[in-house]
Amino acid sequence: MSMVGSLRKVANLARRTRRRRVDLSHPARSPLGSTVVNCVVYHDGVRRPGRDSVAEAVRHARKHRGGFVWLGLHEPGEEEFADVAELFGLHPLAVEDAVHAHQRPKIEQYGEVLFSVFKTVTYVEHTELTATSEVVNTGEIMVFTGPDFVVTVRHGRHGSLGPLREDLEAHPELLAKGPSAVLHAIADHVVDDYVTVADAVQNDIDQVETDVFSPHSPRNADAGRIYQLKRELLELKRAVVPLARPLDRLATEPRACVDKEIQAYFRDVADHLTRVTEQINSFDALLDSILQAHLAQVTVAQNEDMRKITAWAAIIAVPTMVCGVYGMNFDHMPELRWTFGYPLVLSVIATACVLLHRNFKRNGWL
């Protein structure tokens, strides 16, 4: 199997199986503390048995050529991350970004260490889309990639890397490529999530589009749902679009901490990201069209209502006018003393109203 095929297989396996596995990122399940999810040493792609502290793992990795440490953290505090930063020699600016999160997707080089930021996304399941439904939830993964270590810092309650780690360990030939293989797998894993979320959002957009053009759809609810979808799509767009430039740099710019063979496969990830970006842009344009169509429907419906109101007002104006004239009670008014005056006036009113009603109905006003 080709290298790219193996890399894609690992990411796809992780995406399909992570919901069925225990999320080790939860602090209560972490075997090494409240923020350390896992700390593992790999030699030639094979996991070193046992459980070591972070310092011990670093010593073991640097003692043997071809080894590296993969340290996974979940929402560490400044004090908790200080020792890790000192041990691996991480730059203070990158450390500050990793601790406080809320960063745009980016890559930055600090000496031999590459600092990467990825926005993770997940689709929020809901039985019915409403004007207040949460559709997309975002988090972050920061990756420090060095010559003999990978430090991942995750923020948010989703995007666990536990399944990805297990699938990578099942392919030691990939881990033997070093920390850059882990960086590629994480990037591919994140972009695959973008694809999954975009497909799920498309189902919501299709449903809204169907409802908008349905004759039984309530007018007010559709506008709220469309606007909410646009807001959630904007959140997804903020996660996806800024990642294009960093991935392009990873694929084209030589870096000491990125294996040359692995670097070429970042282009595959960039291609998938481009497809998702185009898909999201098309969603945005489609929602704009749906919103305009909905507003046009509302305008048409309001015009129809106004025509009906105007038609009924014209019909009611006939008896109002006649009754208004004969309600003035002047002494010298024609036919006031006539025996057939009252039924004649009622007949004239009824005939005029019927004729007007038929005319308005024939012209589509009623």
XYZ file of C-alpha atoms in Angstrom:
366
model
C 0.000 0.000 0.000
C 1.267 3.501 -0.822
C 2.200 5.928 1.899
C -0.711 8.274 1.120
C -3.107 5.348 1.154
C -1.907 4.320 4.593
C -2.140 7.842 5.923
C -5.668 8.274 4.590
C -6.666 4.896 5.994
C -5.510 5.869 9.475
C -7.490 9.114 9.441
C -10.625 7.432 8.071
C -10.463 4.628 10.622
C -10.145 7.159 13.413
C -13.102 9.139 12.118
C -15.352 6.074 11.892
C -14.429 4.552 15.244
C -13.839 7.414 17.653
C -17.511 7.613 18.713
C -17.447 3.997 19.842
C -14.368 4.359 22.015
C -13.817 5.800 25.455
C -12.664 9.381 25.265
C -9.463 9.401 27.307
C -9.379 13.174 27.144
C -11.923 13.433 29.933
C -10.034 14.447 33.104
C -11.784 11.807 35.197
C -10.481 9.098 32.862
C -6.981 10.447 32.368
C -4.477 7.949 33.827
C -1.743 10.548 34.307
C -3.515 13.514 35.849
C -6.089 16.184 35.229
C -4.561 17.533 32.023
C -2.164 14.844 30.765
C -4.182 12.533 28.560
C -1.320 10.288 27.527
C 2.463 10.250 27.315
C 4.036 7.598 25.100
C 7.504 6.884 23.722
C 7.890 5.419 20.231
C 11.025 3.713 18.895
C 11.063 3.008 15.161
C 7.288 3.353 15.126
C 6.702 0.891 17.988
C 5.202 1.993 21.282
C 7.408 1.505 24.296
C 5.559 -0.566 26.913
C 4.879 0.776 30.363
C 3.798 4.141 31.671
C 6.402 6.830 32.262
C 6.326 10.334 33.570
C 6.886 13.088 31.057
C 10.508 13.595 32.097
C 11.239 9.863 31.958
C 9.620 9.575 28.549
C 11.794 12.386 27.195
C 14.950 10.757 28.562
C 14.053 7.417 26.973
C 13.283 9.023 23.613
C 16.513 11.014 23.466
C 18.596 8.081 24.638
C 17.776 6.018 21.538
C 18.076 7.266 17.991
C 14.821 7.152 16.035
C 12.565 7.655 19.073
C 10.144 10.403 19.957
C 7.615 11.310 22.643
C 3.940 12.011 22.025
C 2.481 13.965 24.924
C -1.236 14.710 24.861
C -2.725 17.449 27.071
C -6.255 18.669 27.586
C -6.824 22.325 28.512
C -3.713 22.778 30.687
C -3.305 25.789 32.938
C -0.298 28.089 32.928
C 1.336 26.466 35.944
C 0.645 22.946 34.692
C 2.102 23.725 31.276
C 5.154 25.602 32.576
C 7.147 22.440 33.362
C 6.278 20.909 29.989
C 7.337 24.084 28.183
C 10.655 24.131 30.015
C 11.294 20.433 29.416
C 10.751 20.674 25.653
C 12.111 24.199 25.239
C 8.877 25.704 23.884
C 8.737 29.378 22.974
C 6.819 31.583 25.465
C 4.611 33.110 22.754
C 3.543 29.677 21.526
C 2.985 28.541 25.102
C 0.726 31.534 25.747
C -1.322 30.715 22.645
C -1.594 27.057 23.638
C -2.804 27.835 27.148
C -5.310 30.573 26.358
C -6.584 29.114 23.053
C -9.054 31.032 20.816
C -6.479 31.248 18.031
C -6.854 31.297 14.269
C -5.498 28.282 12.359
C -1.814 28.955 11.737
C 1.730 27.556 11.769
C 4.732 29.287 13.292
C 8.363 28.237 13.406
C 10.309 28.734 16.632
C 13.788 27.401 16.057
C 13.495 23.650 15.527
C 9.941 23.554 16.881
C 6.925 23.953 14.624
C 3.783 25.294 16.321
C 0.515 24.495 14.528
C -3.043 25.478 15.406
C -6.067 23.601 14.064
C -9.718 24.420 14.655
C -11.760 21.292 15.363
C -15.464 21.143 14.536
C -18.278 18.792 15.365
C -21.885 18.631 14.245
C -24.452 19.072 17.021
C -27.250 16.568 16.520
C -30.800 17.939 16.756
C -34.210 16.475 16.046
C -35.502 19.689 14.484
C -33.721 22.797 13.291
C -35.061 25.910 15.005
C -34.088 29.565 15.119
C -31.926 28.851 18.202
C -30.469 25.439 17.317
C -26.721 24.958 17.728
C -25.449 23.282 14.576
C -21.651 23.529 14.766
C -19.431 23.367 17.839
C -15.749 24.257 17.607
C -12.604 23.524 19.588
C -8.865 23.716 19.047
C -5.844 21.462 18.776
C -2.372 22.959 19.143
C 0.549 20.823 18.014
C 4.183 21.380 18.947
C 6.345 19.353 16.561
C 10.032 18.995 17.406
C 12.873 16.720 16.327
C 12.018 14.086 18.938
C 8.624 15.045 20.353
C 5.019 15.909 19.602
C 3.011 17.832 22.173
C -0.710 18.142 21.456
C -2.866 20.551 23.449
C -6.593 20.141 22.992
C -9.331 22.608 23.946
C -13.005 21.700 23.891
C -15.043 18.632 24.763
C -14.698 16.951 21.382
C -11.934 16.065 18.938
C -10.265 13.360 21.013
C -7.029 12.058 19.494
C -7.197 8.732 21.365
C -8.641 6.747 18.418
C -6.181 8.414 16.042
C -3.278 7.396 18.288
C -4.489 3.796 18.359
C -4.823 3.632 14.588
C -1.388 5.136 14.083
C 0.087 2.562 16.442
C -1.429 -0.127 14.225
C 0.763 1.218 11.386
C 4.304 1.411 12.823
C 5.741 2.112 9.372
C 4.029 5.521 9.566
C 5.134 6.331 13.104
C 8.664 5.386 12.090
C 8.650 8.565 9.985
C 8.755 10.536 13.225
C 6.726 13.421 14.697
C 5.785 14.780 11.266
C 3.707 11.635 10.632
C 1.659 12.493 13.720
C 1.273 16.097 12.547
C 0.016 14.910 9.153
C -2.413 12.439 10.733
C -3.840 15.187 12.976
C -4.239 17.590 10.047
C -5.934 14.883 7.981
C -8.126 13.945 10.949
C -9.254 17.569 11.416
C -9.994 18.107 7.721
C -11.954 14.836 7.567
C -14.114 16.203 10.371
C -14.721 19.296 8.237
C -15.986 17.046 5.446
C -18.316 15.187 7.818
C -19.729 18.381 9.344
C -20.177 20.027 5.933
C -22.183 17.037 4.702
C -24.389 17.182 7.819
C -24.932 20.933 7.422
C -25.929 20.338 3.813
C -28.799 18.135 5.035
C -30.043 21.009 7.208
C -29.818 23.429 4.292
C -31.713 21.006 2.039
C -34.438 20.705 4.670
C -34.739 24.477 5.031
C -34.859 24.864 1.257
C -37.665 22.299 1.050
C -39.615 24.001 3.818
C -39.242 27.456 2.292
C -40.876 26.339 -0.943
C -43.514 24.281 0.834
C -46.989 25.893 0.748
C -47.679 24.863 4.343
C -44.506 26.302 5.846
C -44.908 29.103 8.447
C -43.356 32.341 7.205
C -41.767 33.591 10.415
C -40.044 30.318 11.374
C -38.183 30.016 8.060
C -36.457 33.390 8.345
C -35.181 32.586 11.826
C -33.857 29.187 10.787
C -32.109 30.574 7.720
C -30.433 33.290 9.756
C -29.348 30.771 12.407
C -27.893 28.494 9.735
C -25.932 31.401 8.299
C -24.492 32.168 11.729
C -23.484 28.544 12.290
C -22.041 28.368 8.781
C -19.968 31.457 9.555
C -18.517 29.668 12.586
C -17.615 26.694 10.395
C -16.123 29.036 7.799
C -13.900 30.683 10.399
C -12.474 27.270 11.256
C -11.965 26.011 7.711
C -10.937 28.906 5.473
C -7.909 30.243 7.440
C -6.328 26.770 7.448
C -5.632 26.869 3.687
C -2.504 29.002 3.946
C -0.881 27.006 6.797
C -1.465 23.710 4.970
C -0.007 25.154 1.801
C 3.085 26.194 3.723
C 3.426 22.740 5.266
C 3.215 21.195 1.793
C 5.655 23.523 0.035
C 8.124 25.010 2.526
C 10.981 22.694 3.657
C 11.135 22.280 7.420
C 13.668 20.439 9.520
C 11.031 18.817 11.724
C 8.923 17.577 8.800
C 10.039 14.483 6.927
C 10.367 15.168 3.186
C 8.321 12.103 2.308
C 5.549 13.129 4.693
C 5.582 16.732 3.494
C 4.371 15.746 0.051
C 1.194 14.257 1.506
C 0.103 17.510 3.067
C -0.976 18.397 -0.473
C -3.574 15.643 -0.261
C -4.947 17.209 2.917
C -4.903 20.635 1.280
C -6.919 19.271 -1.652
C -9.606 17.993 0.705
C -9.619 21.322 2.514
C -10.091 23.143 -0.796
C -13.103 20.984 -1.594
C -14.660 21.703 1.805
C -13.966 25.429 1.431
C -15.695 25.498 -1.946
C -18.592 23.533 -0.480
C -18.987 26.003 2.397
C -18.842 28.981 0.019
C -21.564 27.387 -2.091
C -23.640 26.854 1.079
C -23.308 30.535 1.912
C -24.430 31.566 -1.574
C -27.288 29.065 -1.489
C -28.511 30.354 1.878
C -28.438 33.900 0.506
C -30.600 32.744 -2.403
C -32.969 30.885 -0.085
C -33.285 33.940 2.146
C -34.012 36.185 -0.844
C -36.586 33.705 -2.138
C -38.205 33.572 1.292
C -38.372 37.364 1.533
C -39.854 37.509 -1.976
C -42.486 34.959 -0.924
C -43.310 37.023 2.141
C -43.661 40.137 -0.022
C -45.926 38.329 -2.468
C -48.034 36.966 0.380
C -48.340 40.441 1.888
C -49.417 41.837 -1.468
C -52.060 39.124 -1.735
C -53.289 39.975 1.736
C -53.466 43.653 0.832
C -55.455 42.852 -2.331
C -57.921 40.810 -0.286
C -58.272 43.572 2.280
C -58.767 46.144 -0.479
C -61.386 43.972 -2.222
C -63.391 43.425 0.944
C -63.122 47.119 1.782
C -64.546 47.964 -1.656
C -67.431 45.514 -1.153
C -68.216 46.858 2.293
C -68.054 50.439 0.963
C -71.301 49.936 -1.042
C -73.646 49.260 1.930
C -71.682 51.752 4.010
C -72.268 54.503 1.451
C -75.969 53.725 0.970
C -76.652 53.393 4.687
C -74.670 56.550 5.316
C -76.782 58.530 2.878
C -80.111 57.287 4.179
C -78.978 57.582 7.750
C -78.846 61.378 7.565
C -82.594 61.584 8.381
C -83.430 64.605 6.257
C -87.153 65.314 5.902
C -87.158 65.709 2.133
C -85.408 62.576 0.845
C -86.812 60.602 -2.118
C -88.504 57.256 -1.491
C -88.420 57.657 2.296
C -92.193 57.074 2.455
C -92.289 54.536 -0.362
C -93.557 51.077 0.598
C -90.928 49.192 -1.427
C -88.048 51.534 -0.622
C -86.511 49.416 2.113
C -86.462 46.074 0.234
C -85.334 47.855 -2.929
C -82.333 49.409 -1.214
C -81.401 46.037 0.343
C -81.673 44.392 -3.063
C -79.481 47.043 -4.673
C -76.873 46.664 -1.922
C -76.856 42.869 -2.175
C -76.672 42.936 -5.984
C -73.787 45.412 -5.980
C -71.880 43.398 -3.358
C -72.347 40.143 -5.279
C -71.199 41.709 -8.544
C -68.138 43.211 -6.912
C -67.318 39.905 -5.176
C -67.559 37.962 -8.452
C -65.404 40.522 -10.248
C -62.691 40.525 -7.581
C -62.688 36.727 -7.401
C -62.403 36.442 -11.184
C -59.334 38.715 -11.097
C -57.702 36.747 -8.253
C -58.149 39.311 -5.534
C -60.233 36.990 -3.384
